Coordinates of C-alpha atoms and ligand atoms in Angstrom, one line a residue:
M3 CA -11.2 -4.4 28.2
K4 CA -12.3 -5.2 24.2
V5 CA -9.9 -4.2 21.8
R6 CA -12.1 -2.2 18.2
V7 CA -9.6 -1.0 16.4
R8 CA -10.6 0.7 12.4
L9 CA -8.9 1.8 9.7
A10 CA -11.3 4.8 8.7
P11 CA -9.9 5.6 4.7
S12 CA -11.9 8.3 3.0
P13 CA -12.9 7.2 -0.9
T14 CA -11.2 9.8 -2.2
G15 CA -8.2 8.0 -4.2
T16 CA -7.0 4.5 -4.2
L17 CA -5.2 2.8 -1.4
H18 CA -2.2 4.5 -0.4
I19 CA 0.8 2.7 1.1
G20 CA 0.3 5.0 4.6
T21 CA -3.4 4.3 4.6
A22 CA -2.1 0.6 4.2
R23 CA 0.4 1.1 7.1
T24 CA -2.0 2.2 9.3
A25 CA -4.3 -0.7 8.5
V26 CA -1.1 -3.1 8.9
F27 CA -0.6 -1.5 12.4
N28 CA -4.2 -1.8 13.3
W29 CA -4.5 -5.2 12.5
L30 CA -1.4 -6.6 14.1
F31 CA -2.0 -5.1 17.5
A32 CA -5.9 -6.3 16.9
R33 CA -4.9 -10.4 16.1
H34 CA -2.6 -9.4 19.0
Q35 CA -4.4 -8.5 21.6
G36 CA -6.9 -11.3 19.9
G37 CA -9.7 -8.2 19.3
Q38 CA -11.6 -6.3 15.9
F39 CA -10.4 -4.6 12.7
L40 CA -12.8 -2.4 11.6
L41 CA -13.4 -0.2 8.9
R42 CA -15.0 2.9 8.3
L43 CA -15.5 4.5 4.6
E44 CA -15.2 8.1 5.1
D45 CA -16.9 9.5 2.0
T46 CA -18.7 12.5 3.6
D47 CA -16.6 14.6 0.9
K48 CA -19.2 13.7 -2.0
E49 CA -17.6 15.9 -4.6
R50 CA -14.3 13.7 -4.6
S51 CA -15.4 10.3 -3.4
R52 CA -16.1 7.5 -5.9
P53 CA -17.0 3.9 -5.7
E54 CA -14.5 2.6 -7.8
F55 CA -11.6 4.3 -5.1
T56 CA -13.7 2.5 -1.9
A57 CA -13.8 -1.0 -4.1
N58 CA -10.1 -0.6 -5.0
I59 CA -9.4 0.6 -1.2
L60 CA -11.1 -2.7 0.0
E61 CA -9.8 -4.9 -2.8
G62 CA -6.0 -3.5 -1.8
L63 CA -6.8 -4.5 1.9
E64 CA -8.1 -7.7 1.0
W65 CA -4.9 -8.6 -1.5
L66 CA -2.9 -7.9 1.7
G67 CA -4.4 -10.4 4.4
L68 CA -6.0 -6.9 6.2
R69 CA -9.2 -9.0 6.2
W70 CA -11.5 -6.6 8.4
D71 CA -14.2 -8.0 11.1
E72 CA -18.0 -6.3 10.5
E73 CA -19.5 -4.9 7.5
P74 CA -17.3 -1.5 6.9
V75 CA -19.8 1.2 8.4
I76 CA -20.5 4.1 6.0
Q77 CA -19.7 7.6 7.2
S78 CA -22.2 9.7 4.8
E79 CA -25.4 7.4 6.9
R80 CA -24.8 8.0 9.9
I81 CA -25.1 11.9 9.2
A82 CA -28.4 12.0 11.1
A83 CA -26.1 10.8 14.0
H84 CA -23.8 13.2 13.7
R85 CA -26.2 16.1 13.1
T86 CA -28.3 15.4 16.7
A87 CA -24.3 15.8 18.2
I88 CA -24.5 19.1 16.7
Q89 CA -27.3 20.4 18.0
E90 CA -26.8 18.7 21.3
L91 CA -23.5 21.1 21.5
L92 CA -26.0 23.8 19.6
D93 CA -28.0 23.6 23.1
R94 CA -26.2 23.2 25.9
G95 CA -23.9 26.3 24.8
L96 CA -20.8 24.8 23.9
A97 CA -21.3 25.2 20.1
Y98 CA -22.9 28.5 18.0
R99 CA -23.1 29.8 14.8
C100 CA -20.7 31.9 13.4
Y101 CA -21.9 34.2 10.5
A102 CA -18.5 35.7 9.3
T103 CA -18.3 35.5 6.1
E104 CA -15.5 34.3 3.7
T105 CA -14.0 37.7 3.4
E106 CA -14.4 38.7 6.4
L107 CA -12.8 36.1 7.8
E108 CA -9.8 36.5 5.1
A109 CA -9.0 40.3 6.2
M110 CA -9.1 38.7 9.5
R111 CA -6.1 36.4 8.6
A112 CA -4.3 39.2 6.6
A113 CA -4.4 41.4 9.7
Q114 CA -2.9 38.7 12.1
K115 CA 0.0 37.7 9.1
A116 CA 0.4 41.8 9.0
N117 CA 1.1 41.6 13.1
G118 CA 3.1 38.9 12.9
Q119 CA 0.6 36.7 14.8
A120 CA -0.1 33.1 13.8
P121 CA -3.8 32.5 11.7
R122 CA -6.4 32.1 14.0
Y123 CA -10.2 32.2 14.4
D124 CA -10.5 34.9 16.5
N125 CA -14.1 34.0 18.1
R126 CA -15.4 36.9 17.1
H127 CA -18.9 35.5 17.2
R128 CA -18.6 34.0 20.6
A129 CA -21.0 35.4 22.7
L130 CA -23.0 36.8 19.7
S131 CA -26.6 39.5 21.5
S132 CA -29.3 37.4 19.8
E133 CA -30.5 40.9 18.5
Q134 CA -27.0 40.7 16.6
E135 CA -28.0 37.5 16.1
A136 CA -31.3 37.9 14.5
E137 CA -29.8 41.5 13.1
F138 CA -27.2 38.6 10.7
Q139 CA -30.4 36.2 10.6
A140 CA -32.7 38.9 8.6
E141 CA -29.9 39.9 6.7
G142 CA -29.6 36.7 5.1
K143 CA -26.4 35.3 6.0
T144 CA -25.8 31.5 6.5
A145 CA -23.2 30.5 8.9
V146 CA -20.8 27.5 9.8
V147 CA -21.2 26.1 13.5
R148 CA -17.8 25.9 15.7
F149 CA -17.3 24.7 18.9
R150 CA -15.5 26.5 21.5
I151 CA -12.4 25.9 22.1
D152 CA -11.0 27.3 25.6
D153 CA -7.6 28.7 25.2
A154 CA -7.1 28.0 28.8
A155 CA -7.5 24.4 28.0
T156 CA -4.9 22.2 28.2
I157 CA -4.8 18.8 26.1
G158 CA -3.1 15.5 27.5
W159 CA -3.3 11.7 26.5
K160 CA -0.4 9.3 27.0
D161 CA 0.3 8.0 22.9
L162 CA 0.7 4.8 23.0
V163 CA 3.9 5.4 20.7
R164 CA 4.9 8.4 21.6
G165 CA 4.3 8.9 25.7
P166 CA 3.2 11.7 27.5
M167 CA 1.4 14.2 25.4
H168 CA 0.4 18.0 26.5
W169 CA -1.6 20.5 23.6
N170 CA -2.9 24.2 24.8
G171 CA -6.2 24.7 24.0
A172 CA -4.7 28.4 23.0
D173 CA -2.6 26.1 20.1
L174 CA -5.5 24.8 18.3
G175 CA -6.7 27.8 15.9
G176 CA -10.0 29.0 17.9
D177 CA -12.8 27.9 17.7
M178 CA -13.4 24.8 15.9
V179 CA -15.7 24.4 12.8
I180 CA -18.0 21.6 13.4
A181 CA -20.6 21.9 10.6
R182 CA -20.3 23.9 7.3
R183 CA -21.9 26.5 5.9
A184 CA -25.5 25.9 6.3
A185 CA -29.0 28.7 6.1
A186 CA -28.9 30.1 9.6
D187 CA -31.6 27.7 10.4
E188 CA -29.9 24.8 10.0
I189 CA -26.9 23.0 10.4
G190 CA -24.2 22.0 7.2
D191 CA -22.6 19.4 6.7
P192 CA -20.5 17.8 10.0
L193 CA -17.0 17.9 9.8
Y194 CA -14.2 15.6 9.9
N195 CA -12.9 16.2 13.7
L196 CA -17.0 15.9 14.9
V197 CA -18.1 12.7 12.6
V198 CA -14.9 11.5 13.6
V199 CA -15.4 11.0 18.0
V200 CA -19.4 10.1 16.6
D201 CA -17.7 7.0 14.6
D202 CA -15.5 6.0 16.8
A203 CA -17.7 6.3 19.9
A204 CA -20.5 4.5 18.3
M205 CA -18.3 2.2 17.1
E206 CA -17.0 1.6 20.6
I207 CA -13.2 1.6 19.2
S208 CA -10.4 0.9 21.9
H209 CA -7.4 2.1 20.4
V210 CA -7.3 4.7 17.9
I211 CA -4.1 3.8 15.2
R212 CA -3.5 6.2 12.6
G213 CA -1.0 9.1 11.6
E214 CA 1.4 11.1 13.6
D215 CA -0.3 14.4 10.7
H216 CA -3.3 13.6 13.5
I217 CA -1.9 14.6 16.5
A218 CA -3.4 17.7 16.1
N219 CA -7.0 16.2 15.4
T220 CA -6.3 14.7 18.5
A221 CA -6.6 16.8 20.6
K222 CA -9.2 18.4 19.0
Q223 CA -11.7 15.9 19.2
L224 CA -10.4 14.8 23.7
L225 CA -12.1 18.2 23.5
L226 CA -15.0 16.4 21.9
Y227 CA -15.1 13.5 23.8
E228 CA -15.5 15.5 26.8
A229 CA -17.8 18.1 25.4
L230 CA -20.5 14.8 24.5
G231 CA -19.8 13.0 27.4
L232 CA -18.2 9.7 25.7
P233 CA -15.3 7.4 26.5
A234 CA -12.0 8.3 24.8
P235 CA -10.1 5.8 22.9
K236 CA -6.6 5.4 23.7
F237 CA -4.5 6.5 21.0
A238 CA -1.5 5.7 18.8
H239 CA 0.1 7.7 16.0
T240 CA 2.8 6.3 14.2
P241 CA 5.3 7.8 12.2
L242 CA 5.3 8.9 8.7
I243 CA 6.7 7.0 5.6
L244 CA 9.3 10.0 4.2
N245 CA 10.3 9.6 0.8
S246 CA 14.6 9.8 0.3
E247 CA 14.4 13.7 0.5
G248 CA 13.4 12.4 4.2
R249 CA 9.8 14.5 3.6
K250 CA 6.3 12.7 4.4
L251 CA 5.8 9.7 1.0
S252 CA 3.2 11.4 -1.4
K253 CA 2.0 10.9 -4.8
R254 CA 4.7 13.4 -6.1
D255 CA 7.4 10.6 -5.3
G256 CA 5.8 8.2 -8.2
V257 CA 4.3 4.8 -6.9
T258 CA 2.9 5.0 -3.4
S259 CA -0.8 2.7 -4.3
I260 CA -1.0 -0.4 -3.5
S261 CA -2.6 -1.6 -6.5
D262 CA -0.1 0.4 -8.5
F263 CA 3.2 -2.0 -6.1
K264 CA 0.8 -4.8 -7.3
T265 CA 1.1 -4.6 -10.7
M266 CA 4.4 -3.5 -10.7
G267 CA 5.1 -7.1 -9.1
Y268 CA 5.6 -7.5 -5.7
T269 CA 3.9 -9.4 -3.7
A270 CA 1.7 -9.1 -1.2
K271 CA 3.6 -11.4 0.9
A272 CA 5.8 -9.0 1.2
L273 CA 4.8 -5.9 0.8
A274 CA 3.0 -6.4 4.0
N275 CA 6.3 -7.4 5.6
Y276 CA 7.5 -3.7 4.1
M277 CA 5.3 -2.1 5.2
T278 CA 5.4 -3.5 8.8
L279 CA 8.9 -3.0 8.9
L280 CA 8.1 1.2 8.0
G281 CA 7.8 2.1 11.4
W282 CA 8.3 -0.8 13.6
S283 CA 11.1 -3.4 14.8
V284 CA 11.4 -6.9 14.7
P285 CA 12.2 -8.2 18.3
E286 CA 15.7 -10.0 19.1
G287 CA 15.8 -12.9 17.3
M288 CA 13.6 -12.8 15.2
D289 CA 14.1 -12.3 11.5
E290 CA 12.9 -9.3 9.4
Q291 CA 10.9 -11.8 7.2
F292 CA 7.9 -12.9 8.2
T293 CA 4.4 -13.4 7.7
L294 CA 1.1 -10.7 9.0
E295 CA 0.7 -13.5 11.3
E296 CA 3.8 -14.8 12.4
A297 CA 4.5 -10.3 13.3
S298 CA 1.1 -10.1 15.2
A299 CA 2.3 -12.4 17.2
V300 CA 4.8 -10.4 18.9
F301 CA 3.4 -6.5 17.9
G302 CA 3.2 -4.1 20.7
F303 CA 3.5 -0.1 20.4
D304 CA 7.1 -0.6 22.2
R305 CA 8.5 -1.1 19.2
V306 CA 6.6 1.3 17.0
N307 CA 9.6 4.2 16.6
K308 CA 8.6 7.9 16.9
A309 CA 10.8 9.1 13.7
G310 CA 9.5 8.8 10.4
A311 CA 10.3 5.4 8.4
K312 CA 12.0 6.2 5.6
F313 CA 11.0 4.3 2.4
D314 CA 13.3 2.0 0.9
W315 CA 13.2 0.4 -2.5
D316 CA 16.2 -1.6 -2.2
K317 CA 14.6 -3.1 1.1
L318 CA 11.4 -4.2 -0.1
N319 CA 12.8 -5.2 -3.5
W320 CA 15.1 -7.9 -1.3
L321 CA 12.4 -9.3 0.3
N322 CA 10.3 -9.4 -2.8
A323 CA 13.0 -11.8 -3.5
Q324 CA 12.9 -13.4 -0.9
V325 CA 9.3 -14.3 -1.3
L326 CA 9.6 -15.2 -4.7
H327 CA 13.0 -17.5 -4.3
G328 CA 10.5 -19.4 -1.6
Y329 CA 7.9 -20.2 -3.7
T330 CA 7.4 -23.3 -4.4
P331 CA 6.7 -24.6 -8.7
D332 CA 3.1 -24.7 -8.0
Q333 CA 2.6 -20.9 -6.4
L334 CA 4.9 -19.8 -9.0
L335 CA 3.1 -20.8 -11.7
E336 CA 0.2 -19.7 -9.7
A337 CA 0.7 -16.4 -9.2
L338 CA 2.4 -15.9 -13.0
E339 CA -0.4 -18.0 -15.5
P340 CA -2.1 -15.2 -15.3
L341 CA 0.5 -13.1 -15.9
W342 CA 1.3 -15.6 -18.8
N343 CA -2.4 -15.1 -20.2
E344 CA -2.5 -11.5 -20.7
A345 CA 0.6 -11.2 -22.8
G346 CA -1.2 -14.1 -25.5
W347 CA 0.8 -17.1 -24.1
D348 CA -0.7 -20.4 -24.4
L349 CA 0.3 -22.4 -21.7
P350 CA 1.6 -26.0 -23.3
N351 CA 1.1 -28.7 -20.1
R352 CA 0.9 -28.4 -15.5
D353 CA 3.6 -30.0 -15.7
W354 CA 5.8 -27.8 -18.9
S355 CA 4.8 -24.9 -16.9
L356 CA 5.7 -25.9 -13.4
A357 CA 9.5 -26.7 -14.5
L358 CA 10.1 -23.5 -16.2
C359 CA 8.2 -22.2 -12.8
E360 CA 11.8 -24.2 -10.8
L361 CA 13.6 -23.0 -13.5
L362 CA 12.7 -18.7 -13.5
A363 CA 11.8 -18.5 -10.0
P364 CA 16.0 -18.3 -8.1
S365 CA 16.7 -15.1 -10.7
L366 CA 13.2 -13.1 -9.8
T367 CA 12.6 -9.8 -7.7
L368 CA 9.0 -8.6 -9.3
L369 CA 6.8 -11.3 -10.2
K370 CA 7.0 -9.1 -13.4
D371 CA 11.0 -10.6 -14.3
G372 CA 8.4 -13.6 -14.5
V373 CA 7.4 -12.6 -18.0
E374 CA 10.9 -11.5 -19.4
Q375 CA 12.0 -14.1 -18.2
A376 CA 10.1 -16.6 -19.8
R377 CA 9.6 -14.7 -23.1
P378 CA 11.9 -17.2 -25.0
F379 CA 10.2 -20.0 -24.4
F380 CA 7.1 -18.8 -25.6
E381 CA 8.3 -17.0 -28.4
E382 CA 11.2 -16.8 -30.8
P383 CA 13.6 -14.2 -29.3
P384 CA 15.6 -11.5 -31.4
M385 CA 19.6 -12.1 -32.3
E386 CA 21.5 -10.0 -29.9
E387 CA 24.4 -8.3 -30.5
D388 CA 26.5 -11.4 -28.4
G389 CA 24.6 -13.9 -29.2
L390 CA 25.9 -12.7 -32.8
Q391 CA 29.4 -12.6 -32.0
Q392 CA 29.2 -15.8 -30.1
L393 CA 27.9 -17.6 -33.0
R394 CA 30.8 -15.9 -35.0
V395 CA 33.5 -17.4 -32.7
D396 CA 36.0 -20.6 -34.7
G397 CA 34.0 -23.6 -34.4
A398 CA 30.9 -22.6 -33.1
Q399 CA 28.6 -23.2 -36.7
A400 CA 30.7 -26.2 -36.9
A401 CA 29.1 -27.1 -33.5
I402 CA 25.8 -26.3 -34.0
N403 CA 25.9 -28.1 -37.0
S404 CA 27.0 -31.5 -35.1
L405 CA 24.5 -31.6 -32.6
L406 CA 21.2 -30.5 -35.1
N407 CA 23.3 -33.9 -36.8
A408 CA 22.7 -35.8 -33.8
L409 CA 18.8 -34.2 -32.6
N410 CA 17.8 -35.7 -36.7
K411 CA 18.4 -38.7 -35.8
A412 CA 17.6 -38.9 -32.6
P413 CA 16.0 -35.8 -31.5
W414 CA 16.2 -35.3 -27.8
D415 CA 13.0 -35.7 -25.6
G416 CA 14.1 -32.8 -23.3
I417 CA 14.1 -35.0 -19.6
D418 CA 17.1 -36.8 -18.7
H419 CA 19.7 -34.3 -18.5
E420 CA 22.6 -36.8 -18.8
Q421 CA 21.8 -38.0 -21.8
A422 CA 21.7 -34.1 -22.5
K423 CA 25.4 -33.8 -21.8
Q424 CA 26.4 -36.9 -23.7
L425 CA 25.0 -35.1 -27.0
L426 CA 26.6 -32.4 -26.6
S427 CA 30.4 -34.1 -25.2
D428 CA 29.2 -36.4 -28.5
A429 CA 28.4 -33.1 -31.1
A430 CA 31.6 -31.6 -29.5
A431 CA 34.0 -34.2 -30.5
S432 CA 32.7 -34.8 -33.8
A433 CA 33.2 -31.3 -34.5
G434 CA 36.6 -31.1 -33.4
V435 CA 35.6 -27.9 -30.7
K436 CA 35.5 -27.4 -27.0
K437 CA 32.1 -28.2 -25.8
G438 CA 32.4 -24.5 -23.8
V439 CA 32.4 -23.2 -27.6
L440 CA 29.2 -25.4 -28.2
M441 CA 27.6 -24.6 -25.0
K442 CA 27.5 -20.7 -24.9
S443 CA 26.6 -21.1 -29.5
L444 CA 23.4 -23.1 -28.0
R445 CA 22.6 -20.5 -25.6
A446 CA 23.5 -18.1 -28.1
A447 CA 20.8 -20.2 -30.6
L448 CA 18.3 -20.3 -27.6
L449 CA 17.9 -17.1 -26.0
G450 CA 20.0 -15.1 -28.8
R451 CA 22.6 -13.6 -26.2
L452 CA 24.3 -15.9 -23.4
Q453 CA 22.9 -14.7 -20.6
G454 CA 19.7 -16.7 -18.9
P455 CA 19.0 -19.7 -16.2
D456 CA 20.4 -22.4 -16.6
L457 CA 21.6 -24.2 -20.5
I458 CA 20.5 -28.2 -19.9
T459 CA 17.3 -26.9 -18.4
T460 CA 16.2 -24.2 -20.6
W461 CA 17.2 -26.6 -23.8
G462 CA 14.7 -28.9 -22.2
L463 CA 12.1 -26.5 -22.1
L464 CA 12.2 -26.0 -25.4
A465 CA 13.4 -29.4 -27.1
R466 CA 10.0 -30.7 -25.0
I467 CA 8.2 -28.3 -26.8
G468 CA 10.1 -29.0 -30.4
E469 CA 11.5 -25.2 -30.2
D470 CA 15.1 -26.6 -30.0
R471 CA 15.8 -27.5 -33.5
S472 CA 14.4 -24.7 -35.3
R473 CA 16.1 -22.1 -33.0
L474 CA 19.1 -23.6 -33.8
R475 CA 18.8 -24.2 -37.5
R476 CA 18.4 -20.4 -37.8
C477 CA 21.3 -20.3 -36.6
L478 CA 23.2 -21.7 -39.3
Ligands
LIG1989 N1 -9.9 9.3 6.9 C1 -8.5 9.8 8.0 C2 -8.3 9.8 7.0 O1 -8.0 9.1 5.8 C3 -8.9 9.0 9.0 C4 -8.6 9.7 10.0 C5 -8.4 9.0 11.0 O2 -8.1 7.9 11.1 O3 -9.0 10.0 12.0 O4 -7.1 10.6 7.2

């Protein structure tokens, strides 16, 4: 069997982490099977669909490395095929027009509620006589199209994640609306379950991999495949991503959109890695840090969990830090240069910038930390409380003075670290202070605080752009 899977996002919002994770599983499965990963933009909600959301979704997928095969299918362009399928179901008596008004339906549901029953459509217009129908039409009533769901039907499939699944027709809420309300001689806008079946069949999708919130839809869709005489794909329902309270992760939980993760400074590699781990466990002996390519070599549904996956920021941060710590200076510069440019900083030269990247890499968790931590190399930092205190320590002033004197005679070019250490020893000795006092004071002078990366390298970078002596001078 040719493996063809698809992601079917609705461009009614930005690329959500849940959708992106579904994309990851689809992509991994397709890759593992040597199959194809397709994209279908479900843009039939005209009011809420926007081109900028489509752009955001495509950009997000590409950024994550989830490249799709073939041109994306645009669902709204396939409406004729959807209508044809609905007409076929109408012609064969498998679907019918329901003229019940919204008010009637509301009253029906209220009565069900009052009787302690679950809300469902009571199939009241399933068997209208042609006279009744003519009467409704003469009254100018509009109608939806409903697909007949036999209460006695049993629906079963072997879910690739959840194993054997069973649904009763009676639990599907009554005959299902497949086309929105329209004039009685028209077919209104086709609805989700119908269009998905028609499109998945036309795209020859072999496996539908999507979140478990679609399980009831799968039961309905299987009935439609059968009614339309179309071969049904296999189904895999992946666990939902949960927030710390164990509820489905939603917009209310803050950052959920892939572009926001990017802005926050997460790398595509760490995020894709993390999303894979949200619901999939690595085979024994495999490291939890991997690329999508590496995961695809071993990916299968046997290791996809049934239980929901809690979103864990600490783990994502850890993975991101590992990725950044492993970057070569070149890779890091490529990632940071746009952010530094955005901050309005001019990079003196490539060598210097690479050296700065090498210095910062081990302490980054998020890419944007590389902006905050680079700031003192581009802008003179304010003097903070701990820096000030250090400069007031006994001998600090004498030590700085002595170092400045030495530098005024022979400035250090920032390259040879042995030379720098010698300079510090000599300056401390001639000021009669401990080398430690001078080193801490030098750090306070250069960075305005006592925390920071390797001192000699920091000093070297500032010396190379002629920024060391002025910062020492301001402390006297
Ligand atoms: N447009 C649907 C969604 O975003 C697609 C679901 C499906 O994969 O069938 O939830």
